[in-house]
XYZ file of C-alpha atoms in Angstrom:
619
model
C -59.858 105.403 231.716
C -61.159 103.813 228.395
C -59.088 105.988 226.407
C -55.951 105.635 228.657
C -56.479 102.103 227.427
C -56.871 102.877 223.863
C -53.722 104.863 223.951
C -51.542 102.277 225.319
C -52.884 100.028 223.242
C -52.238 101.851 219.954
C -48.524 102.901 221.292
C -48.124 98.804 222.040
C -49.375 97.874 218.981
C -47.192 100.592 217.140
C -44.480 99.464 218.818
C -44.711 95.567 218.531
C -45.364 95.925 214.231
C -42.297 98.086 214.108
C -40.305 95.593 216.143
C -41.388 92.551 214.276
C -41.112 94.442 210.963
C -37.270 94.633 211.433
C -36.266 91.156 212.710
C -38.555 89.453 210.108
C -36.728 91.682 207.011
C -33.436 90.293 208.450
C -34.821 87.316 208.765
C -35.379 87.292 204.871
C -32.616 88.375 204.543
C -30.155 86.091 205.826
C -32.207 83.327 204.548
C -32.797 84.629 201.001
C -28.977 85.463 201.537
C -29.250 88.935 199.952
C -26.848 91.351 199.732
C -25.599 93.300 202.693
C -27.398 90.702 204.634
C -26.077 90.418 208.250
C -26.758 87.491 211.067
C -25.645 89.907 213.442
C -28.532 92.241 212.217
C -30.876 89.498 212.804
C -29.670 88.273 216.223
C -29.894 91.800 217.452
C -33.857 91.968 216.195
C -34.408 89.324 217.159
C -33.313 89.733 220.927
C -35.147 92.819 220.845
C -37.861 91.324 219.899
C -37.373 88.467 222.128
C -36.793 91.382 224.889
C -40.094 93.272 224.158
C -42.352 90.360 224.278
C -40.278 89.205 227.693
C -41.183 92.843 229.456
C -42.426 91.495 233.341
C -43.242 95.271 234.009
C -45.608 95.482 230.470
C -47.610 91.836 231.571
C -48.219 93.814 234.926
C -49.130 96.615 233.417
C -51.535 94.969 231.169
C -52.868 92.797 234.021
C -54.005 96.177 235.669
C -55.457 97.540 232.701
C -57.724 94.576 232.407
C -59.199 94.684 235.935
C -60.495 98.457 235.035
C -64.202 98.910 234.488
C -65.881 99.735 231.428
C -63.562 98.212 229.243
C -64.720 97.647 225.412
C -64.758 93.845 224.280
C -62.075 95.186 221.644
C -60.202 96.149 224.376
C -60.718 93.309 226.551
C -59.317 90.475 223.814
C -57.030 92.755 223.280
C -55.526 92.830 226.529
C -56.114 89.373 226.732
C -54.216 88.487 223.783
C -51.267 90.968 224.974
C -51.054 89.164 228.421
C -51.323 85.573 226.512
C -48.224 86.741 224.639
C -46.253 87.906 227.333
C -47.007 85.022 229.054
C -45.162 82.663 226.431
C -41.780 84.977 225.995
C -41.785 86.695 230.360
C -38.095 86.341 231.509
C -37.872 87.883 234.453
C -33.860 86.657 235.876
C -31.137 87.883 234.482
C -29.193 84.319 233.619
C -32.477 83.463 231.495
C -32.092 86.888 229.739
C -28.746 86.145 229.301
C -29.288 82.675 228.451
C -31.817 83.458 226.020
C -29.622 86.133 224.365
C -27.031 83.108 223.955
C -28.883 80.954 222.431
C -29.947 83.418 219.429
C -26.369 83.968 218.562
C -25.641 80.191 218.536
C -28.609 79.260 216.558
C -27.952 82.302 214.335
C -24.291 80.969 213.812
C -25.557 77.638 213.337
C -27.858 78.633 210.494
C -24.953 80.620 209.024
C -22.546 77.466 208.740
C -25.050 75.444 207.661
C -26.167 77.825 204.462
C -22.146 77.844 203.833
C -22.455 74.136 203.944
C -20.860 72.046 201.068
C -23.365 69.664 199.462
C -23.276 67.658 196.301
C -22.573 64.014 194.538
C -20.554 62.447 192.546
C -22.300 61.845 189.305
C -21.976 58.830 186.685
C -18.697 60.511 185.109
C -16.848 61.145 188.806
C -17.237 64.704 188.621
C -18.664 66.034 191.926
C -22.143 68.104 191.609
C -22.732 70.836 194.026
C -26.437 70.392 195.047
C -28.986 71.567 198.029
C -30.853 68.890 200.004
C -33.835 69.648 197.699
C -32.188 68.906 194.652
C -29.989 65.810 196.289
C -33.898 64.584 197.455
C -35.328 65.136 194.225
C -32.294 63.601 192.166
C -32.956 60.186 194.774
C -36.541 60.546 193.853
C -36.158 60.344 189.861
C -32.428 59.340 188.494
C -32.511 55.293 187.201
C -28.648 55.330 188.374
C -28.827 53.782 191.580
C -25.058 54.871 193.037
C -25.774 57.654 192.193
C -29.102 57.802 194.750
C -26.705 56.420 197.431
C -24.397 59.486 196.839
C -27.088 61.552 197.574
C -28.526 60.066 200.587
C -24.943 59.933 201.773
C -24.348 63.575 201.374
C -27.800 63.765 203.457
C -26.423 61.915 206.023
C -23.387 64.339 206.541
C -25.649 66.979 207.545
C -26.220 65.240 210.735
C -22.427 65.008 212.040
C -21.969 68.538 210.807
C -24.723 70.228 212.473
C -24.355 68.073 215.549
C -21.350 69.771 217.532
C -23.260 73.021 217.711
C -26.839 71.841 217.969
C -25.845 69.305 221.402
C -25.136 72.717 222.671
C -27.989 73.957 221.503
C -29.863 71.744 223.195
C -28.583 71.398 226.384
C -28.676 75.319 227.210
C -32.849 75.180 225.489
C -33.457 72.829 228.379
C -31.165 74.976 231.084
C -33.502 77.825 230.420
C -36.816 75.666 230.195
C -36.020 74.428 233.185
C -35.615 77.754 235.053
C -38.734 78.954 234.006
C -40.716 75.578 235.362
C -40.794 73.539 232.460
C -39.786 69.983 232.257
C -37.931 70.608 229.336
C -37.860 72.600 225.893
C -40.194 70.982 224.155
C -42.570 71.110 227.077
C -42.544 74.827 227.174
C -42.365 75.084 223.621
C -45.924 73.496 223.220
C -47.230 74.702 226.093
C -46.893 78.159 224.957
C -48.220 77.637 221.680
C -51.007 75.074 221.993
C -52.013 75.602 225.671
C -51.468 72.545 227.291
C -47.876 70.219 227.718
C -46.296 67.722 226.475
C -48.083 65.075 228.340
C -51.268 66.099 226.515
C -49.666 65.899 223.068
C -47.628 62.962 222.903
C -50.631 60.486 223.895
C -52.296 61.639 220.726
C -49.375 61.423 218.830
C -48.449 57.580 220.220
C -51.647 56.679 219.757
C -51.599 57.744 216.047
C -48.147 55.525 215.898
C -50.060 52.721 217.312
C -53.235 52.674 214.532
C -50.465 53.347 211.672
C -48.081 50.541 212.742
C -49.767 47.625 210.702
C -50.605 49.679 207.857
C -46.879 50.599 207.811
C -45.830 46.957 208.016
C -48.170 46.000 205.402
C -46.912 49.071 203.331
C -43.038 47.597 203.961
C -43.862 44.031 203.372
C -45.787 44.869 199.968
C -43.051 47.472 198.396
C -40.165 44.715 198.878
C -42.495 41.989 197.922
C -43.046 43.962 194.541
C -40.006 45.822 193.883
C -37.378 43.696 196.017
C -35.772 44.320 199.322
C -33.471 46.578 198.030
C -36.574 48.859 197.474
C -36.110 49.195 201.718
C -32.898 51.195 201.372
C -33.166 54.730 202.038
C -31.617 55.975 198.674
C -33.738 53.680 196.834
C -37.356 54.090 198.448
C -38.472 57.632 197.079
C -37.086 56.229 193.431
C -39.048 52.606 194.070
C -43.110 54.903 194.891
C -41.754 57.146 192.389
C -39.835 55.973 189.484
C -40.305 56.698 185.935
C -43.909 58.216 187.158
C -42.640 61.545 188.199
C -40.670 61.591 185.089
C -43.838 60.711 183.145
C -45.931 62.878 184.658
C -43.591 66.349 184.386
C -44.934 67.770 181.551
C -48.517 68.216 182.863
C -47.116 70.293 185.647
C -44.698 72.673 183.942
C -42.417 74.893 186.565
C -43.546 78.266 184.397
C -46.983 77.953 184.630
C -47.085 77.088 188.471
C -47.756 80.107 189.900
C -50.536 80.953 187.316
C -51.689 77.803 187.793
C -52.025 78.530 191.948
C -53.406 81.799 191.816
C -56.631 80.641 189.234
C -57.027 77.458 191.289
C -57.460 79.938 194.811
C -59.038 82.240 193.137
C -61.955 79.428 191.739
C -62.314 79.065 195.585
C -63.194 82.261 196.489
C -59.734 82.963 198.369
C -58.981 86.832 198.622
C -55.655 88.272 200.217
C -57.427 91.522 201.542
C -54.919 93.738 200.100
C -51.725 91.791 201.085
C -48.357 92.199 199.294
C -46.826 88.827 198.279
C -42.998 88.454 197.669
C -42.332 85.099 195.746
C -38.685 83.905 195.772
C -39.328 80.453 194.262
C -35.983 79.164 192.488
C -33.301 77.511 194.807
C -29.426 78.850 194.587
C -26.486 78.236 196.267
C -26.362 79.998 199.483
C -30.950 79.857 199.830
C -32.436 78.499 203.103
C -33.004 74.776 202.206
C -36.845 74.525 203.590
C -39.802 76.428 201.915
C -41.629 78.876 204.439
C -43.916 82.054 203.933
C -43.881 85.029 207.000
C -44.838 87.683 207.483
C -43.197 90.997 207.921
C -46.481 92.840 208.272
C -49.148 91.135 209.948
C -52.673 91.441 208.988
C -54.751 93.417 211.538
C -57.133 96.307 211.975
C -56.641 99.292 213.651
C -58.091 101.689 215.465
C -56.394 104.713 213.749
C -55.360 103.275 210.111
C -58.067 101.442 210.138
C -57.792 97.835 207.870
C -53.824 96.937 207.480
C -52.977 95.021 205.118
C -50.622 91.927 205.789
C -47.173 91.436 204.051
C -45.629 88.127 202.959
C -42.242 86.781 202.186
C -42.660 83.713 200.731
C -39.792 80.623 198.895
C -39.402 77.411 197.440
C -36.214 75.547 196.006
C -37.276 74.984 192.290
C -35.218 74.031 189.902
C -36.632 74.334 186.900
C -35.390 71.842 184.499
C -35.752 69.224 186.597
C -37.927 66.248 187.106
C -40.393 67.167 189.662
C -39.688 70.661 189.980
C -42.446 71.848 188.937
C -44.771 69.395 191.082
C -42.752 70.602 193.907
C -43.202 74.389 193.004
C -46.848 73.823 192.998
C -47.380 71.868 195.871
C -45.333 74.738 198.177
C -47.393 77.572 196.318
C -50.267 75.457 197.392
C -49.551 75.168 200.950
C -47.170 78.432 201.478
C -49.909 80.359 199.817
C -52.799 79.042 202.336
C -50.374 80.074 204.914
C -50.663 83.705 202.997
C -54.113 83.606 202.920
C -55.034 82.590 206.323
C -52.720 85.281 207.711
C -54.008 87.739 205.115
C -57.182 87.498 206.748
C -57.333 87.731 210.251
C -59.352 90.423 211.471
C -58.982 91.090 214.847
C -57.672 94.740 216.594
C -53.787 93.927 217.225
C -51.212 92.544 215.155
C -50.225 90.118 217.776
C -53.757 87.843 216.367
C -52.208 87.368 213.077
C -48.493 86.483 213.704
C -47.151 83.515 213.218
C -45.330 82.743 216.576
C -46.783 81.568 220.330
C -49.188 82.149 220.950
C -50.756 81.011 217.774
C -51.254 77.338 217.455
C -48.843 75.516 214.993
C -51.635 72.929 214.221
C -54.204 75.904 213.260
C -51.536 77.442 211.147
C -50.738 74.456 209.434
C -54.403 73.028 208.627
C -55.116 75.756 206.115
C -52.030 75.207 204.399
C -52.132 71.878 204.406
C -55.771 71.539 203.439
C -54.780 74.021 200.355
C -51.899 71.569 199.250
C -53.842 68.048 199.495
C -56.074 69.384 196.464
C -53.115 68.775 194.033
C -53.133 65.339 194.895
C -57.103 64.947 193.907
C -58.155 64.101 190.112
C -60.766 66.885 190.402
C -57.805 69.083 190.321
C -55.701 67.386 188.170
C -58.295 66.920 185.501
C -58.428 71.012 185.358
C -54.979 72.273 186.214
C -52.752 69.727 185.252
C -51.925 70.595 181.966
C -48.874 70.117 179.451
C -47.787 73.291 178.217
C -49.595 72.760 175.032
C -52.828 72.585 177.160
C -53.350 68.795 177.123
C -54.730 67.197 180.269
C -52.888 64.586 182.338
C -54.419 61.151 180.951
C -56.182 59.413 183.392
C -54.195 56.138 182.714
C -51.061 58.564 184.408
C -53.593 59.097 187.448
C -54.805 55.753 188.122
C -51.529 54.852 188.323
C -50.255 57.164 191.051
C -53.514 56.267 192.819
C -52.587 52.636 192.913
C -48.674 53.119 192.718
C -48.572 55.294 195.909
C -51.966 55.222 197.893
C -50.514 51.702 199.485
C -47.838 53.593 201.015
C -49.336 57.259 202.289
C -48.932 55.884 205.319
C -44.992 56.212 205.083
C -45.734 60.477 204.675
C -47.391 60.052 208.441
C -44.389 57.878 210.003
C -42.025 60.494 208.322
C -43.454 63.512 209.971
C -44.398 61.507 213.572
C -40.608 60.596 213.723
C -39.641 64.274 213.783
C -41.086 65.305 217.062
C -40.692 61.793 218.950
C -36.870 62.421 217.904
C -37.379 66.170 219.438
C -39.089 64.848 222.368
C -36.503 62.171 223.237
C -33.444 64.379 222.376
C -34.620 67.339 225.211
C -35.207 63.798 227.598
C -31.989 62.735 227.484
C -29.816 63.852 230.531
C -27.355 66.260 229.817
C -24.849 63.925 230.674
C -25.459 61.567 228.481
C -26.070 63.553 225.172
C -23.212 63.728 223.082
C -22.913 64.005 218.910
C -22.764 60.425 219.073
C -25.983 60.031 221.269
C -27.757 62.646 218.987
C -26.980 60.823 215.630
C -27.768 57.103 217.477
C -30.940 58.369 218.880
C -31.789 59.499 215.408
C -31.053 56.224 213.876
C -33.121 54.963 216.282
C -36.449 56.498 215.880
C -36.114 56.222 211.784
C -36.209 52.584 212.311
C -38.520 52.018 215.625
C -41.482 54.728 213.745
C -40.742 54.504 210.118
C -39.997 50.730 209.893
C -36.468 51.728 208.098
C -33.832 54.687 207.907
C -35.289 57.389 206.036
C -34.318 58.763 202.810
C -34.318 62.382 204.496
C -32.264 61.837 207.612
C -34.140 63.529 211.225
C -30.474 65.908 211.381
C -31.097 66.948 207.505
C -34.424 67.951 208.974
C -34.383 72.025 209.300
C -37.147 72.867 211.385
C -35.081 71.402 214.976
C -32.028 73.791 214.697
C -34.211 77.204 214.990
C -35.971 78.514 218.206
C -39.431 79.847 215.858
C -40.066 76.096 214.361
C -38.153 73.840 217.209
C -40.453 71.376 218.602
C -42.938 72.786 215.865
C -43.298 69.273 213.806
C -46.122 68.037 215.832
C -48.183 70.916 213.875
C -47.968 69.045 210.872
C -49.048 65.726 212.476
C -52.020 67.541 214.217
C -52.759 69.463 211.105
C -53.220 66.648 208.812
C -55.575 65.328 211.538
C -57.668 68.245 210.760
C -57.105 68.418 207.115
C -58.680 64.691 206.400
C -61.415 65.711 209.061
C -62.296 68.726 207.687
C -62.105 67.409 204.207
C -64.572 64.554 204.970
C -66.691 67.406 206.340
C -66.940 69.638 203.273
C -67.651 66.798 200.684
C -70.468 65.821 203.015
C -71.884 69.313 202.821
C -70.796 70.376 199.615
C -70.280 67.311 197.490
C -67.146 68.576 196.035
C -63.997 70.974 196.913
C -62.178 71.954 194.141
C -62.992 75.362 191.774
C -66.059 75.857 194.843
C -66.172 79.130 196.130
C -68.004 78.328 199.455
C -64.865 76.515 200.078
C -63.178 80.141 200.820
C -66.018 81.559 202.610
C -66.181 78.933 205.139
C -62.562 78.905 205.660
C -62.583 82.334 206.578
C -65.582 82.788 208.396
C -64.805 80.032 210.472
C -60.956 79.358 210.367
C -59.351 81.949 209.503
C -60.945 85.655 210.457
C -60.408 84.840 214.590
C -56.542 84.348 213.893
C -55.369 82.995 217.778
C -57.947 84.778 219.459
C -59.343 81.060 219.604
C -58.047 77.503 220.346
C -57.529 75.351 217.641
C -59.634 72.188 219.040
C -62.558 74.728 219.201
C -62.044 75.934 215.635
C -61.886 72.236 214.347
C -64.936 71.470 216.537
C -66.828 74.415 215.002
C -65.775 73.739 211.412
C -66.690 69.982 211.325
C -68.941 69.522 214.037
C -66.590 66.672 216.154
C -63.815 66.790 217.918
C -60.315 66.353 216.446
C -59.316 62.865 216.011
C -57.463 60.644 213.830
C -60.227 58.696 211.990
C -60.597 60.216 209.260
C -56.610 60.329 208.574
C -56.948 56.736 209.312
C -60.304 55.671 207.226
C -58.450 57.682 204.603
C -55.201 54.868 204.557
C -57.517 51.633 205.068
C -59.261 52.909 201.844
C -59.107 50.294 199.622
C -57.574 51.582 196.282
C -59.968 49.843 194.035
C -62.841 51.952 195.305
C -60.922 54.859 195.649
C -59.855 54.428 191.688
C -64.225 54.115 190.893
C -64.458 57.376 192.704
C -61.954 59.782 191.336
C -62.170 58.723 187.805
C -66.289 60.009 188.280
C -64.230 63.044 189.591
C -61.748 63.315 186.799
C -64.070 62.936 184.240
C -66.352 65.796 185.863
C -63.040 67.855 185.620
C -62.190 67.585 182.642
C -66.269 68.329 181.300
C -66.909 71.225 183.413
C -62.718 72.310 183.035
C -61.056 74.845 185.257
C -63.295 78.066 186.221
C -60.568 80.543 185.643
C -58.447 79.702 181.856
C -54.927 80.687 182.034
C -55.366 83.830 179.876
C -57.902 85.099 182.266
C -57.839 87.895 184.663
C -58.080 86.641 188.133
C -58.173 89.252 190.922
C -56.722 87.916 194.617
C -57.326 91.398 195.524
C -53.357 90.975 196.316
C -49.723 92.709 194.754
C -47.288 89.884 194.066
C -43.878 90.405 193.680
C -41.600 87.757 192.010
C -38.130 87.874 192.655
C -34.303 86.025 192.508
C -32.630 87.050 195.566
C -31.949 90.778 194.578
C -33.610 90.692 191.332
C -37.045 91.849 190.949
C -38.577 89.615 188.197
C -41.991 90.731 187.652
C -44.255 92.851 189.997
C -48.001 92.821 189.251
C -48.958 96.049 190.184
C -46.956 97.915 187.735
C -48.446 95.626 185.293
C -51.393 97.083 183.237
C -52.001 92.759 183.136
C -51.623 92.653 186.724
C -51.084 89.074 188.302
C -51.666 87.537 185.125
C -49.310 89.316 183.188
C -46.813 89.205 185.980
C -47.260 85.387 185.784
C -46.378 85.958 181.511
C -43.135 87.901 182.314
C -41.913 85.257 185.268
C -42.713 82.282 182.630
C -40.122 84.584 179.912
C -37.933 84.958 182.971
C -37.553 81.219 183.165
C -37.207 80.150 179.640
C -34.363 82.930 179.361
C -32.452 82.018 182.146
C -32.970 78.171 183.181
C -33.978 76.801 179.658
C -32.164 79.624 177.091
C -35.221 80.532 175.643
């Protein structure tokens, strides 16, 4: 019987890579909005994807398999994982297939009218400037010209009434078919699916985080108007008022064309290896480009017992523009955190692809910790003092860095009220009776929890917010909440063992001996426990706000200066090996690819940094 079990575990496995494969290139695709790309092709993977995973007669098979004897413990957690997965996608009636089917057109057709979307402003000479909701963010962030900011956030706020009309509908037929499969609503069996337990285990933690965050955010409020004036409240004026003239200041130490070689030596310095993996980089926004960064994975990492190791694939974007002020932070910061995504995926071990794919059953929290924990390092003066360098190789000054220390570190707090609001929005939304949720409900309620969490209308409106209008990261945001939980806890945990994160190698090791290797064979709050010794909570996140900035100034200049002695393990010139193939591309256009490179990544990084000087600076 054991190798009846193999068998239909190998033709499963076959058959759930190939099936994933092609909804995840359309995926790309449409998003990347390539050539020939089709949103019918991807609603058509998707569904039979969707149907696949949703097989009742598979989940019973598999529940017979497991009560066999003599079973391996491959093939047990195997089995285990296969029935976990069913579990989250089993539709067994035929109006919940049908419904289900519905709903991946509309959201498809959704996601098409918003890429055709015109955005823009109207700049200082009335002439209107087409613009994504990266670049109208980033313009509110940095340009002195204050009506100009206001265009902006108003052409933010028209997102809302123009994805409204479809995504009410949207909405009302997630809960219809959350409701006839038990659930109290969507975002009930959305979490329960990928985290294990409801709704009514989440949003305590969440509320309670609200709670411990509410004075610090008043204080944070009170002290920006009481500095830069109330007018600093508005949301076209608040990124520009934390920001100002410091983002412009400090561009030059993080150039847009040395980014990516600046990512790749950083992981590398921590011991991070892809295992093989294929990278695809699309990192340059254009008209037409899915307006949120994100990294999948068309082939998951996983080992088999044929092939033996597989190697994972990765599509991964940002929405650079290089040129810009702040594009090149921003570049960083998503190769950062996109890239720990890579990496985490790119190492799971385990005997089925279905451990190393992105989707429920994996827990959006455990995803998001490593990439998240990856990202906070650019924020550190340990890493600044090595890779934040002007493109003559000068260091950031430390005058630049004690300024964003006490310039922003006040007002973190308004990064934790920005991502609680999304999924107390989400939560509300799927409350609401369907009779009573209208576009004009949907864009109230919004209004509503911008003011009651973040203490004032946000500069990047809940509706501009992508992640609500698509079933994979719907009722996903909590992830990022929980993540950050683990992030600061985990952090606090490795400079008590270690004294010191950045450019240390065991850094990598533990992450993937510990967090990374299992991929969703285990539960997040276990992994966190394991890692750090206590459970998840939000003290650390919170000791890390109360700080007060004074002492945090004494400690990272001790760190800066150690930087900036010891310098970066890894100089730009050097070889660094990943033990990964990374393709850079524009859409259609392959840029650079590192394995036909006799200079591999580095050299690929060289012909990317031409790549950009000929075509965004006309170098």
């Amino acid at each position: 019987m054991s190798s009846e079990v193999q068998a239909f575990i190998e033709d499963f496995n076959a058959s759930y890579e190939a099936k994933h494969k092609a909804y995840e290139d359309n995926f790309w695709a449409t998003k990347m909005n390539l050539a020939g790309s089709s949103s019918d092709e991807l609603t058509r993977t998707k569904t039979e994807l969707d149907n696949f995973l949703g097989d009742a007669t598979m989940l019973a098979k598999v529940q017979t398999l497991l009560a066999e004897p003599n079973l391996s413990t491959d093939q047990t957690k195997t089995l285990k994982i296969f029935e976990r997965t069913f579990k989250c996608y089993i539709i067994t009636d035929a109006e919940g297939l049908a419904m289900r089917e519905q709903l991946n057109a509309l959201e498809a057709k959704l996601a098409e009218n918003r890429r055709g979307m015109k955005l823009g402003y109207t700049n200082a000479s009335g002439a209107f400037v087409e613009a994504s909701s990266v670049q109208l963010r980033s313009v509110m962030r940095t340009s002195d010209d204050e009506n100009m900011r206001k265009a902006c956030y108003e052409a933010m706020r028209s997102i809302g009434p123009f994805v409204a009309p479809e995504f009410v509908e949207i909405t009302k037929l997630r809960n219809k078919l959350a409701r006839s499969l038990g659930f109290e609503d969507y975002y009930d069996m959305k979490v329960t699916a990928a985290e294990g337990f409801g709704k009514h285990t989440l949003f305590p933690m969440l509320e309670k985080l609200v709670d411990r965050s509410k004075s610090i955010r008043d204080k944070a409020l009170a002290t920006l108007a009481a500095e830069k004036g109330e007018d600093a409240l508005k949301p076209w004026n608040m990124g520009f008022a934390l920001a100002g003239d410091l983002s412009a200041l400090q561009d030059p130490y993080f150039p847009f064309d040395h980014a990516v070689n600046s990512w790749a030596r950083s992981f590398a310095a921590l011991g991070i290896k892809y295992e093989g993996a294929t990278m695809r980089l699309d990192l340059c926004d254009r008209k037409g480009k899915y307006s949120n960064g994100f990294c999948h994975w068309p082939q998951p990492a996983w080992v088999s017992s044929k092939r033996g190791w597989v190697p994972s694939s990765a599509n991964f974007t940002s929405l650079a523009t290089p040129g810009q002020v702040g594009s090149g932070h921003t570049a960083l910061v998503t190769l950062m955190h996109e890239g720990g995504h890579a990496a985490h995926f790119a190492n799971v071990k385990q005997p089925s692809p279905l451990f190393s794919q992105e989707r429920a059953p994996t827990s959006i929290p455990y995803a998001e910790n490593q990439s998240m924990f990856l990202d906070s390092l650019v924020g550190d003066a340990a890493w600044i003092g090595r890779y934040a360098l002007s493109k003559d190789g000068q260091p950031m000054p430390w005058e630049l860095i004690e300024r964003e220390i006490r310039s922003l570190h006040p007002y973190k707090v308004f990064a934790l009220t920005s991502m609680l609001a999304v999924p107390i929005f989400e939560r509300r939304l799927y409350e609401m009776p369907e009779s009573e949720l209208t576009v004009e409900a949907m864009l109230k309620l919004a209004d509503e929890v911008e003011l009651e969490v973040q203490g004032a209308l946000s500069s990047r409106p809940l509706l501009s917010v992508p992640h609500p209008l698509t079933d994979e990261s719907a009722a996903y945001y909590h992830g990022y909440v929980l993540a950050d939980m683990a992030v600061y806890q985990t952090r606090k945990h490795f400079l008590s063992k270690y004294g010191y994160i950045v450019d240390n190698p065991q850094i990598g090791k533990d992450l993937k001996e510990i967090y990374w290797q299992s991929g969703n064979s285990r539960m997040f709050l276990d992994l966190v426990k394991e890692m750090t010794g206590s459970d998840l909570s939000g003290d650390a996140y919170i000791e890390m706000l109360e700080q007060n900035v004074d002492d945090l100034v004494k400690e990272e200049k001790v760190a800066y200066a150690d930087a900036l002695a010891k310098g970066p393990k890894f100089g730009p010139e050097d070889a660094i090996d990943l033990d990964m193939r990374v393709i850079l591309v524009h859409g259609d256009e392959v840029i650079s690819d590192s394995k036909e490179l006799k200079g591999g990544l580095t050299e690929a990084c060289s012909v990317f940094k031409q790549w950009i000087g000929t075509n965004f600076h006309g170098k």
